[in-house]
Coordinates of C-alpha atoms in Angstrom, one line a residue:
X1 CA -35.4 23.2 2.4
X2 CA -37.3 22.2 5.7
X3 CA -35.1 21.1 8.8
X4 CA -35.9 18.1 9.2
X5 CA -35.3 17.2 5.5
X6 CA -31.2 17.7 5.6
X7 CA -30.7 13.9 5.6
X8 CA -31.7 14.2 2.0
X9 CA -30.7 17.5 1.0
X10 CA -27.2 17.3 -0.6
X11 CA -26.8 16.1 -3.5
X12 CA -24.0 17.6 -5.7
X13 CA -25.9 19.4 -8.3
X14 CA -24.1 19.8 -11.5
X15 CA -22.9 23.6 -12.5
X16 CA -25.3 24.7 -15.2
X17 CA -24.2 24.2 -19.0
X18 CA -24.0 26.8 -21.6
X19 CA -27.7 27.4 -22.5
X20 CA -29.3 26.8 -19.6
X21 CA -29.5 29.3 -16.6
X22 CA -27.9 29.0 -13.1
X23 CA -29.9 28.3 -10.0
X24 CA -30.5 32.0 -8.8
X25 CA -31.9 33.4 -12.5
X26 CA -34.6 32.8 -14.1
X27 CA -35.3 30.3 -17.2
X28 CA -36.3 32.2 -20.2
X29 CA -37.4 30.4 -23.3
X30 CA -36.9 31.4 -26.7
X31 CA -39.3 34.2 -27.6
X32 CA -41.5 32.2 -30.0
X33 CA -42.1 29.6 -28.1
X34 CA -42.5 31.4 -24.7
X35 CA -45.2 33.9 -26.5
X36 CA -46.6 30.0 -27.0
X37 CA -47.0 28.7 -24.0
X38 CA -46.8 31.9 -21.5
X39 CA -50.0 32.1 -19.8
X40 CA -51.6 29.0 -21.6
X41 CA -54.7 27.6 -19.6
X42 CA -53.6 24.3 -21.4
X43 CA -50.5 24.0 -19.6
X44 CA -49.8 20.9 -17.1
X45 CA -51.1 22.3 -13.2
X46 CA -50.8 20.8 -10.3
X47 CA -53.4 20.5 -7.2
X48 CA -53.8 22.9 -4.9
X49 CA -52.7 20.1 -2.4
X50 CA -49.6 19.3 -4.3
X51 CA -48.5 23.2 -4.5
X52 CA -49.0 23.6 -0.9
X53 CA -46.5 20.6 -0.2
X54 CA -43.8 22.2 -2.5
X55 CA -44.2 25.6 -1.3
X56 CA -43.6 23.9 2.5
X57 CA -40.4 21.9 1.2
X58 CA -38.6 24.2 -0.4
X59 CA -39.2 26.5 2.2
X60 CA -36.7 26.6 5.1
X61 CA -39.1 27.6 7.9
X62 CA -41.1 24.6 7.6
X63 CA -41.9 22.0 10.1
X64 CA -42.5 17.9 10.2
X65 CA -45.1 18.8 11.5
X66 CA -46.7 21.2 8.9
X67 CA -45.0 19.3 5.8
X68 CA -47.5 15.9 7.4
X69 CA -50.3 17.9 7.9
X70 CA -50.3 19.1 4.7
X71 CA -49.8 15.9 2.5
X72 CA -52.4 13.9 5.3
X73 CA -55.3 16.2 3.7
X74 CA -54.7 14.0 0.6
X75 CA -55.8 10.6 1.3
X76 CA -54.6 9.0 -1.1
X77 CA -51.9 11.0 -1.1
X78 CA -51.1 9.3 2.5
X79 CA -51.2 6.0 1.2
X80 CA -49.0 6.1 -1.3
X81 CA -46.5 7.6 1.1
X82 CA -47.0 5.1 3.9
X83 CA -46.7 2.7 0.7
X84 CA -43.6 4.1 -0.6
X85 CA -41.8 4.0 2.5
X86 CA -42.7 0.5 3.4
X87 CA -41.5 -0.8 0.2
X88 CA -38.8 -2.9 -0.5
X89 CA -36.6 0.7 -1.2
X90 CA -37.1 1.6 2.5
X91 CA -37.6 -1.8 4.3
X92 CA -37.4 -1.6 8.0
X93 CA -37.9 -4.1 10.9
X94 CA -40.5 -2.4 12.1
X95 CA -43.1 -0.6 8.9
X96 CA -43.7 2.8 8.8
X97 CA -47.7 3.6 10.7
X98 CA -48.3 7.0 10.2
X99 CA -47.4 9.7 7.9
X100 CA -45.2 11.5 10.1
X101 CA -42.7 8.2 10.2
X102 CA -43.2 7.8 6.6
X103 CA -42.0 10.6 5.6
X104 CA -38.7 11.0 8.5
X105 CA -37.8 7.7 6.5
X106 CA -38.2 8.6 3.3
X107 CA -36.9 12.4 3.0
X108 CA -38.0 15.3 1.8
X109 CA -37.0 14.6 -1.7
X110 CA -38.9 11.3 -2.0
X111 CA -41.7 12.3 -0.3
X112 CA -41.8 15.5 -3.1
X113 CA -41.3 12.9 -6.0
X114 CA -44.4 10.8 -4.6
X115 CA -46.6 14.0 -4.9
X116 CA -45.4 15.2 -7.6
X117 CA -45.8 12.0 -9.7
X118 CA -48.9 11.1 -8.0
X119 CA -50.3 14.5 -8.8
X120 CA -49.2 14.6 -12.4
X121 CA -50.0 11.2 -13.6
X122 CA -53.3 12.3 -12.2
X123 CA -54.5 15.6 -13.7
X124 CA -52.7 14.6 -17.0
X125 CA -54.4 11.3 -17.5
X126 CA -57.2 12.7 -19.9
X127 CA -55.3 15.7 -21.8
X128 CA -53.2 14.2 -24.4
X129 CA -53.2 15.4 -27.8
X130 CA -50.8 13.4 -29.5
X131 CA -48.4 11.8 -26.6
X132 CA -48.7 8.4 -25.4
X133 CA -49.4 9.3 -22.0
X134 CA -48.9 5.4 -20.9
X135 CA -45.8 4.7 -22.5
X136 CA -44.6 8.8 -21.1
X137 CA -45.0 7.8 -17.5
X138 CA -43.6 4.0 -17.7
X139 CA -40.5 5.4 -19.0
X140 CA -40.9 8.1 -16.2
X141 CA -41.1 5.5 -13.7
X142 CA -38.3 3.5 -14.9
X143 CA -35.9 6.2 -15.3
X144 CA -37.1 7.4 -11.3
X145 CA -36.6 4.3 -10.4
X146 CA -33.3 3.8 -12.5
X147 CA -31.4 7.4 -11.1
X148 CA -32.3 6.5 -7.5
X149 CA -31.0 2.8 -7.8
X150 CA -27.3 4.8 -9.3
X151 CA -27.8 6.9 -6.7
X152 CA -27.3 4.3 -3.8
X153 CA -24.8 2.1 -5.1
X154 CA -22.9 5.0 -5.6
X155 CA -23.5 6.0 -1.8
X156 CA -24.7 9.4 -3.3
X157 CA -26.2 11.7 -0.8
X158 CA -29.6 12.1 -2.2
X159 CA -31.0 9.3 -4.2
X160 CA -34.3 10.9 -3.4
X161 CA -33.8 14.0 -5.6
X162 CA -32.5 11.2 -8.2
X163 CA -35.9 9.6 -7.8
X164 CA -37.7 13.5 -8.3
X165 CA -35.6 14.0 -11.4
X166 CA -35.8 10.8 -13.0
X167 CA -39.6 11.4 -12.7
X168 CA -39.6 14.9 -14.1
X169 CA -37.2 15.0 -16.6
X170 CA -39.4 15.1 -19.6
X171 CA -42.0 17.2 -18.0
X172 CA -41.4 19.6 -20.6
X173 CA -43.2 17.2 -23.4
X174 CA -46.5 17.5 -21.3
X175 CA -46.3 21.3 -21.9
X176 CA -45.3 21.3 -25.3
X177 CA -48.1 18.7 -26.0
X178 CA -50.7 20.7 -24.3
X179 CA -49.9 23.9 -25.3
X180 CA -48.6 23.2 -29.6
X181 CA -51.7 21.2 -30.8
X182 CA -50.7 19.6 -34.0
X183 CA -47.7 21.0 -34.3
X184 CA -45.8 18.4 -31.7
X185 CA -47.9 15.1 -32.3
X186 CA -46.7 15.6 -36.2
X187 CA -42.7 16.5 -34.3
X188 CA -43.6 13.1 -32.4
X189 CA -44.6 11.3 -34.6
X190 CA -41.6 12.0 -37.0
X191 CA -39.2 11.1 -34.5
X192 CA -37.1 7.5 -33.8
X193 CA -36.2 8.2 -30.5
X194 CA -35.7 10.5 -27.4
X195 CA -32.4 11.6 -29.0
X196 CA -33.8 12.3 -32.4
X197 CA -36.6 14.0 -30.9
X198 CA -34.7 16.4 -28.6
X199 CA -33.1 17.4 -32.3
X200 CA -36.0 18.3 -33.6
X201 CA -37.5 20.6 -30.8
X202 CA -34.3 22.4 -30.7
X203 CA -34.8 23.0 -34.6
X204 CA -38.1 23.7 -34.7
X205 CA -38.1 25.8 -31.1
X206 CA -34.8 26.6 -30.1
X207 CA -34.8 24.5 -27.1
X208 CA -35.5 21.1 -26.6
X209 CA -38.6 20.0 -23.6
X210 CA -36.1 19.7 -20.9
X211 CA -35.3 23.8 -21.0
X212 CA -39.4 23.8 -21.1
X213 CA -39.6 21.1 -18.4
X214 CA -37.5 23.3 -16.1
X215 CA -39.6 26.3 -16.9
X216 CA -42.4 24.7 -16.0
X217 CA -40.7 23.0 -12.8
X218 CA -39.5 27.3 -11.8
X219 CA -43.4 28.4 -12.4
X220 CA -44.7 25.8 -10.5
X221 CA -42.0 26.5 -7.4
X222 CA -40.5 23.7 -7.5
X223 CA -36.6 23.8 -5.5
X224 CA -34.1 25.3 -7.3
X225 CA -31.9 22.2 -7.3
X226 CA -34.9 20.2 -8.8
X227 CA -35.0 23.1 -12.0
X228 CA -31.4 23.0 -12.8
X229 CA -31.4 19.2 -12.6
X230 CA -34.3 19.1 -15.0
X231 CA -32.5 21.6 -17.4
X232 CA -29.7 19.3 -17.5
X233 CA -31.0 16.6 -17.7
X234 CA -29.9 15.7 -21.4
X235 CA -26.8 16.5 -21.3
X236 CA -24.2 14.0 -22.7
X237 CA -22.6 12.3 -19.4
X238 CA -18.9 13.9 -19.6
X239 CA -20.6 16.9 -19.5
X240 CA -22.0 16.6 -16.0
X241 CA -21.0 15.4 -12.2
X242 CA -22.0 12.0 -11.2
X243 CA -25.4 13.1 -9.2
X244 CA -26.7 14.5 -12.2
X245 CA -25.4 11.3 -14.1
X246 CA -27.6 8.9 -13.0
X247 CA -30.5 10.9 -13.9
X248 CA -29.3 11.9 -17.2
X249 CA -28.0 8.0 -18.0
X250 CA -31.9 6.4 -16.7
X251 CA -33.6 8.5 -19.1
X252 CA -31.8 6.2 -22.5
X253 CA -32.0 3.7 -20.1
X254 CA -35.8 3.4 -19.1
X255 CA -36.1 3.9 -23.1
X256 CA -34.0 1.0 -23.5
X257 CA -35.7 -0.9 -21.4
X258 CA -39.3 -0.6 -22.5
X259 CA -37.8 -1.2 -26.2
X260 CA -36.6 -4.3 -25.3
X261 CA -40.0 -5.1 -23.7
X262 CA -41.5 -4.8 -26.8
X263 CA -38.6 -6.9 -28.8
X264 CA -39.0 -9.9 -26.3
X265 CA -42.7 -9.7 -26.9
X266 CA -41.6 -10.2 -30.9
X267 CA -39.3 -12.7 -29.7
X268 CA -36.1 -10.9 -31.1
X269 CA -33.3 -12.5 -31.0
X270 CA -30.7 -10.7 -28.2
X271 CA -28.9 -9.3 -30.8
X272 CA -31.2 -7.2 -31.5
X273 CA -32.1 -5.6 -27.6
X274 CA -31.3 -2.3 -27.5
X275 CA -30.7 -2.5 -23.9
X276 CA -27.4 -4.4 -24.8
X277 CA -26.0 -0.9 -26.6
X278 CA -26.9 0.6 -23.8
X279 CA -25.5 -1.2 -21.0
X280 CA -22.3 -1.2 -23.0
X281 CA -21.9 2.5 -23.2
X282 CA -22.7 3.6 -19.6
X283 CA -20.1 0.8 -17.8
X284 CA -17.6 3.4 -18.3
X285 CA -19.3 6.5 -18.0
X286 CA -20.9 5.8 -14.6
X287 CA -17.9 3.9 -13.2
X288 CA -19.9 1.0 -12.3
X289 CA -19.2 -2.7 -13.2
X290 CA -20.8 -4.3 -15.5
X291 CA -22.2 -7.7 -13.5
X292 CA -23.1 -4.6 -10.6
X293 CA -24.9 -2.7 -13.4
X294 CA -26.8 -5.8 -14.6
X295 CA -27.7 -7.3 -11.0
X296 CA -29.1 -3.8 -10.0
X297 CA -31.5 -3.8 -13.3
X298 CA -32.7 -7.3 -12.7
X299 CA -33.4 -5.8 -9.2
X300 CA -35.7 -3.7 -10.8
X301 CA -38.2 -5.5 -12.3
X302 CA -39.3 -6.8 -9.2
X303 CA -40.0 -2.9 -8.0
X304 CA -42.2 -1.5 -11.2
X305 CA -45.4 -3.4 -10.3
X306 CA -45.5 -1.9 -6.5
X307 CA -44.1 1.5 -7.3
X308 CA -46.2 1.6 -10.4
X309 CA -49.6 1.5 -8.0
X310 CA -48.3 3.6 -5.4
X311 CA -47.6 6.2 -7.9
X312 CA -51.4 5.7 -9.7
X313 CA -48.8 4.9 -13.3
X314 CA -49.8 1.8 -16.1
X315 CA -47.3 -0.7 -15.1
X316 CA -44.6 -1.6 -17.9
X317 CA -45.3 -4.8 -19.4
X318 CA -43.6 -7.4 -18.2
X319 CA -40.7 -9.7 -19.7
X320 CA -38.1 -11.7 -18.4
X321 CA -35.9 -9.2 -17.4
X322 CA -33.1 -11.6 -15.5
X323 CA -33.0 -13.2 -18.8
X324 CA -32.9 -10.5 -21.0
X325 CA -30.2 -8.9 -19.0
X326 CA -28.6 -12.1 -18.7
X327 CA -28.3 -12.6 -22.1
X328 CA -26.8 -8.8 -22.3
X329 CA -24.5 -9.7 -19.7
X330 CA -22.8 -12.6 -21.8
X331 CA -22.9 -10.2 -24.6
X332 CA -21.2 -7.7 -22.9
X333 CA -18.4 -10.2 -21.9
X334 CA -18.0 -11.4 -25.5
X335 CA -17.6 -8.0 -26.4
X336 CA -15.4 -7.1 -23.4
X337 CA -12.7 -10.1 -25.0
X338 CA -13.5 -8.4 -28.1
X339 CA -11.6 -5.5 -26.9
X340 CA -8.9 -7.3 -24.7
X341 CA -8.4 -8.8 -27.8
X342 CA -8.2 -5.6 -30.2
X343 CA -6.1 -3.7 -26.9
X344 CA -3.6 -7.1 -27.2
X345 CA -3.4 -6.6 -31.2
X346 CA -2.8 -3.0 -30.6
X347 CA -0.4 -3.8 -27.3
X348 CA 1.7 -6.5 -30.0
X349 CA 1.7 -3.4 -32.9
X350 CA 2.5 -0.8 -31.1
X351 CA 5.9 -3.0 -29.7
X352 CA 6.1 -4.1 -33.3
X353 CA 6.5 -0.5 -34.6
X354 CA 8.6 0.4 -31.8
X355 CA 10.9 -2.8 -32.0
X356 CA 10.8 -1.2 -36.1
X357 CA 11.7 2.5 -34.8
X358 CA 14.6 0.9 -32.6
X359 CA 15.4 -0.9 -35.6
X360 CA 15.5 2.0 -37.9
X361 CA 17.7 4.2 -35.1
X362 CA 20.2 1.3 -35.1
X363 CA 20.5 1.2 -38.8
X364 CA 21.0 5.0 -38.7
X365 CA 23.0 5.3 -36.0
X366 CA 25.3 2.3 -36.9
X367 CA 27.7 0.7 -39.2
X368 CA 26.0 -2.1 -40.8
X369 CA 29.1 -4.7 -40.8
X370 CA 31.1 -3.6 -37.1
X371 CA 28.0 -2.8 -35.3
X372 CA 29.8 0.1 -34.2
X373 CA 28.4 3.9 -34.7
X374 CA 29.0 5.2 -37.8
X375 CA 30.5 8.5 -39.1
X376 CA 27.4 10.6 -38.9
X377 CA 26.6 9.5 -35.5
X378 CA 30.4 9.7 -34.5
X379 CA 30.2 13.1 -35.3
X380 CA 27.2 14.5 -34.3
X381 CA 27.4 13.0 -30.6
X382 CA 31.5 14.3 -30.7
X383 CA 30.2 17.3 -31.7
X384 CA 27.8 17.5 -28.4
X385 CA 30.2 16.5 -25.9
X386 CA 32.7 19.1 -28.1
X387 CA 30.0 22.1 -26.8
X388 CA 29.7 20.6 -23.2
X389 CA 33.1 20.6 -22.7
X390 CA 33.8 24.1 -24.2
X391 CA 30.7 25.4 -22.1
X392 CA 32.0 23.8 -18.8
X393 CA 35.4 24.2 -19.0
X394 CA 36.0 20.1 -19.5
X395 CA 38.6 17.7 -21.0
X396 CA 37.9 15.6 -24.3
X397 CA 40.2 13.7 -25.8
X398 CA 40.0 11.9 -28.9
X399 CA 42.4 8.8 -30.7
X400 CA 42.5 8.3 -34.5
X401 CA 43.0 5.0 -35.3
X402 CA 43.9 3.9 -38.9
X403 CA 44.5 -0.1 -39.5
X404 CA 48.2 -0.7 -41.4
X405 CA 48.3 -2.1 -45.0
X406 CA 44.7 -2.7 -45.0
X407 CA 44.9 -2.6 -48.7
X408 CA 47.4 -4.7 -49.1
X409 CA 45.3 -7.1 -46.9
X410 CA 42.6 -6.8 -49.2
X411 CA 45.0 -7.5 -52.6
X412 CA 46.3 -10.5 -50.9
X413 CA 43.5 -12.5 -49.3
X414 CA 40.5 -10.1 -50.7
X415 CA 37.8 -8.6 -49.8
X416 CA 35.7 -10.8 -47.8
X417 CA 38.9 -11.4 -45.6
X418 CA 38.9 -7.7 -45.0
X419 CA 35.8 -7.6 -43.4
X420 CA 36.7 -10.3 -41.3
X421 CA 39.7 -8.1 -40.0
X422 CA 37.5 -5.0 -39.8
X423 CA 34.5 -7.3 -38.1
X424 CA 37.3 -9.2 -35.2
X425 CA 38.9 -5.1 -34.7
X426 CA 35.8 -3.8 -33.9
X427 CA 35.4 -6.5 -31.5
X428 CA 38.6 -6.1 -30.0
X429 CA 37.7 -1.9 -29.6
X430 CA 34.2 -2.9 -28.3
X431 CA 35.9 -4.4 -25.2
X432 CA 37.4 -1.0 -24.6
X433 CA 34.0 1.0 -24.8
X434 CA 32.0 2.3 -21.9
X435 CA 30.4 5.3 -20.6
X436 CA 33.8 7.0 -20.7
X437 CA 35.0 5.8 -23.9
X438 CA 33.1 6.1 -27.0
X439 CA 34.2 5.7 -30.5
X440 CA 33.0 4.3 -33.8
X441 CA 34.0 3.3 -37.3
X442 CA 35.0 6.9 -39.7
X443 CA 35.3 4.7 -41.7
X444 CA 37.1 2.3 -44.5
X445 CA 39.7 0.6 -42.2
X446 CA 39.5 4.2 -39.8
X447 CA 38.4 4.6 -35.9
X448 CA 37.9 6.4 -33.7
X449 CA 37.7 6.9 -29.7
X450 CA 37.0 10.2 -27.3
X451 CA 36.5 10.8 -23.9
X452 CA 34.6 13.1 -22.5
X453 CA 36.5 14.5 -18.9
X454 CA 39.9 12.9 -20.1
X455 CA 42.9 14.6 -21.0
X456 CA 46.2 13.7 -22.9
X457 CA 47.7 11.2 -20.9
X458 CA 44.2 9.1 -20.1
X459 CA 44.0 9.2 -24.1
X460 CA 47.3 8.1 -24.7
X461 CA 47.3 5.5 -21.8
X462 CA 44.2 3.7 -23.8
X463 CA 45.9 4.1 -27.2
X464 CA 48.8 1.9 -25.7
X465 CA 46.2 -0.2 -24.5
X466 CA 45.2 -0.7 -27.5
X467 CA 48.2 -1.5 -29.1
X468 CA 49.3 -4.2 -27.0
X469 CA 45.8 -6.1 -27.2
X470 CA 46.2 -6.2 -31.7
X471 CA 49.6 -7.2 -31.0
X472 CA 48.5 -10.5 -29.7
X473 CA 44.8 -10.9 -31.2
X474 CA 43.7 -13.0 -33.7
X475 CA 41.5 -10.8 -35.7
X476 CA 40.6 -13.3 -38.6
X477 CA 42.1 -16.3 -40.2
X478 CA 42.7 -17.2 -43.9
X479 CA 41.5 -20.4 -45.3
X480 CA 44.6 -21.7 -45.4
X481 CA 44.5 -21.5 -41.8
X482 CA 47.0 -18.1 -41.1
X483 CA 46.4 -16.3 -38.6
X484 CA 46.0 -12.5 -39.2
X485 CA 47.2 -9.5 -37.0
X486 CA 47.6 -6.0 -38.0
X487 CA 49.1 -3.1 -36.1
X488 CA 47.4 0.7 -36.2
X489 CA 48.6 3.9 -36.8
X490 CA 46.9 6.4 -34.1
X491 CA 46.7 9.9 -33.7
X492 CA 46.5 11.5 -30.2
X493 CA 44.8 15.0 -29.4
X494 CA 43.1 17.0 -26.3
X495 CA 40.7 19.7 -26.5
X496 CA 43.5 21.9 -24.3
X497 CA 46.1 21.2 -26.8
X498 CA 45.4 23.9 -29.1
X499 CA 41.7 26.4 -29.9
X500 CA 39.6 24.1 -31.8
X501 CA 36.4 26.0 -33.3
X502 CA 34.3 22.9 -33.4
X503 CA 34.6 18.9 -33.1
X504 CA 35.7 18.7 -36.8
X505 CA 38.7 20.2 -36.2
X506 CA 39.4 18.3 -33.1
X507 CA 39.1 14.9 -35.6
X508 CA 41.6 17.1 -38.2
X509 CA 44.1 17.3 -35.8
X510 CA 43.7 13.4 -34.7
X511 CA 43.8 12.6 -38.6
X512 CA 47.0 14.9 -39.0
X513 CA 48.6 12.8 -35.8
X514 CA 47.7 9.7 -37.3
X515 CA 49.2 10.1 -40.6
X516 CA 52.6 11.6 -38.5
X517 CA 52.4 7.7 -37.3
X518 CA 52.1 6.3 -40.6
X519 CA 55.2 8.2 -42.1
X520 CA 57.3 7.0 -38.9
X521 CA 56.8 3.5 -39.9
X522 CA 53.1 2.5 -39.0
X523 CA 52.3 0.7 -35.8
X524 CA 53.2 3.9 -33.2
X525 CA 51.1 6.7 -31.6
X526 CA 51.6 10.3 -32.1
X527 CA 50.0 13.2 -30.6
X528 CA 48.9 16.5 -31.4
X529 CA 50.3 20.1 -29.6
X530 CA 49.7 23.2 -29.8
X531 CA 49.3 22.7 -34.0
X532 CA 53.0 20.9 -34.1
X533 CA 52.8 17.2 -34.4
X534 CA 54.9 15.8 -31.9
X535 CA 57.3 12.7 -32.9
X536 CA 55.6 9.0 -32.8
X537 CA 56.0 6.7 -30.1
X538 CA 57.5 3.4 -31.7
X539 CA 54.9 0.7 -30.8
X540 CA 56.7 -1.5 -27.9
X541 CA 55.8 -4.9 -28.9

């Protein structure tokens, strides 16, 4: 690349996919459809003029000087750069006079696109067999135009070479329409779209016409840049960097577009625009919003006629594009609530499911009429802080707590009563819970407390506690208005107080303390050592 033409010179260049060959080797088609095309007189050429200019700019010896010399032996040629670069693309206070400024301002890669187009469009006017050479280089144009309009908003640094690869992407179907006679009007002809067509050469050939396009693009000398970014130039979007992008995202695009030209001419209703789809997909994939997006195509329309002539390329037909994309736009917002609207359903189910889940661990993890943890839960998390304790060399201490003539209870005032006691205890024991204290029903009218990093005396200190407090609570009343209390039997026991194999024993020796409690006359504490059940504590109240 020439010197002077580093102001448009570095654009991040995709690495090459699987399939297609890096920048330094060269292309090789399959072998029945290079033994094809090979040497094939019929194959798209470009002027002597035109290969003259890309030998000079992909050449790094190069001069301004040479590179204007060379393009001002085309007339026409000159115009249409002079043209170009006084266009609304490149408007300056001052326009562009000769070919020299023309081309400072608009780069080397523009400059090549402008010959290279120009050139093409040119030579390949007359030597269709079965493509529709008009409708081939609007959608050329649109997608050049398309890439390098990406390519600026997204301050990339050389919308140029987006310009030259928009423009050159499908090159490939001029070879393969020159060189396969019947064969690829009939593969045309059979094909809905770009997509389905691309498909179809890859059955038929191997390789679909952007592989071919780049081939063609290498034997001609085109940069190397320029022949990757034509090999690539189908890709799906994830599958490339953002330079390479906008190319491959113009090419649906200008396909789009013309599409909906033809549906406004049938006076479709917007439903049907294809450009609509389209608009909707890429949003996300080029990171652009979508009123940006939209304002940047309406842009467009007002571009095609100049560019169009500058380029020697049919014009698209025209149709109310600001409308058209207008009417895309609104549809894109209605389908943008669509989605908030879908996200919000799924935002409200997934807090359903997980206000469910919690649900569901509660009704596990809990006893249904005390609210407290259960047995299985009791266990399994005394059973973790058993291991943590044995592991770290910690306290635990556990209370067994049994209410007293609980059945009794039940005979006399029955059954519904007994909850209430069982309901207004586990009250009473939830004031006592905290990160240090945990405990749970073990069930019938049986408790039960541990702390973790506690030893005897802490345990035995809270089991008093305890006491006191169901001395003087209410924990239901009768309907003839008698208020019931009820004292507990509790069993005592540290971890150090004897060599517990695992938290099950631990509860054994509580239970064993406990029922020492009950035989001394209910109401008192008793703890567990070293195996021997020591004597109760009478209950002080």
């Amino acid at each position: 690349m020439p010197p002077f033409a580093e102001q448009d010179s570095a654009t991040h260049s995709a690495a090459p996919a699987a399939g297609h060959s890096p920048d330094d080797t060269l292309l090789v088609l399959p072998d029945a459809l290079a033994k094809v095309l090979g040497d094939n007189r019929a194959l798209p050429s470009l002027p002597a003029s035109v290969m003259q200019i890309v030998a000079l700019a992909d050449s790094p010896d190069a001069n301004l000087q040479e590179f204007t010399a060379a393009i001002e032996r085309d007339p026409a040629l000159t115009l249409r750069i002079l043209g170009l670069a006084n266009s609304v693309f490149h408007a300056y206070d001052a326009p562009a006079e000769t070919c020299q400024e023309a081309i400072t301002r608009l780069g080397i890669d523009a400059t090549l696109s402008v010959a290279l187009g120009f050139g093409l469009a040119s030579q390949q006017q007359f030597r269709s067999r079965g493509l529709d050479l008009t409708y081939f280089w609007q959608r050329a144009l649109i997608s050049a135009l398309t890439s390098y309009t990406l390519a600026r908003h997204l301050a990339l640094p050389s919308p140029g070479r987006a310009f030259t690869l928009g423009l050159l992407q499908d090159i490939g179907m001029l070879a393969l329409d020159a060189c396969l006679r019947r064969g690829y009007s009939a593969l045309l002809s059979s094909a809905d779209d770009h997509v389905a067509l691309s498909t179809a050469e890859h059955k038929a050939w191997g390789c679909d016409h952007a592989l071919v396009g780049a081939w063609l693009a290498q034997r001609w000398g085109l940069p190397k840049q320029l022949v990757s970014g034509i090999a690539d130039s189908h890709l799906p979007l994830d599958q490339v960097m953002i330079g390479q992008r906008c190319v491959n995202a113009a090419g649906p695009l200008s396909e789009a577009w013309l599409a909906s030209s033809d549906a406004a001419d049938n006076r479709a209703s917007t439903e049907e625009m294809p450009l609509t789809d389209m608009l909707r997909g890429l949003v996300p994939a080029l990171g652009i919003d979508e009123d940006a997006l939209i304002e940047l195509l309406c842009g467009l329309q007002e571009t095609l006629p100049p560019t169009a002539e500058l380029m020697h390329i049919s014009c698209p037909p025209e149709f109310d594009a600001t409308r058209t994309l207008l009417e895309a736009k609104q549809q894109l917002h209605a389908h943008h609530l669509k989605l908030s609207q879908q996200l919000l359903d799924q935002r409200l189910e997934i807090e359903r499911l997980r206000l469910r889940q919690a649900d569901l661990t509660q009704r596990v993890s809990h006893d249904p009429l005390t609210g407290l943890f259960n047995r299985a839960h009791l266990e399994a998390l005394l059973e973790q802080y058993f291991r943590e304790a044995l592991d770290q060399g910690h306290e635990l201490s556990l209370v067994f707590i049994d209410l007293d003539y609980f059945k009794q209870l039940n005979d006399q005032h029955g059954h519904r009563l007994g909850d209430e006691v069982l309901k207004g205890f586990a009250s009473l024991l939830r004031e006592l819970l905290s990160h240090d204290v945990l405990g749970g029903r073990y069930g019938g009218e049986e408790f039960v407390l541990f702390m973790p990093g506690t030893g005897t005396e802490a345990a035995m200190r809270l089991a008093e506690t305890l006491q006191h407090r169901m001395a003087s609570r209410t924990l239901a009343v009768t309907f003839d208005h008698q208020h019931i209390r009820v004292s507990a039997s509790m069993g005592v026991v540290s971890l150090a107080d004897s060599e517990f194999v695992n938290a099950e024993d631990l509860i054994q020796a509580a239970d064993q303390a406990m029922y020492v409690a009950k035989r001394a006359g209910r109401g008192r504490i008793a703890r567990y050592c070293d195996g021997v059940e020591e004597e109760p504590m009478q209950d002080s109240v």
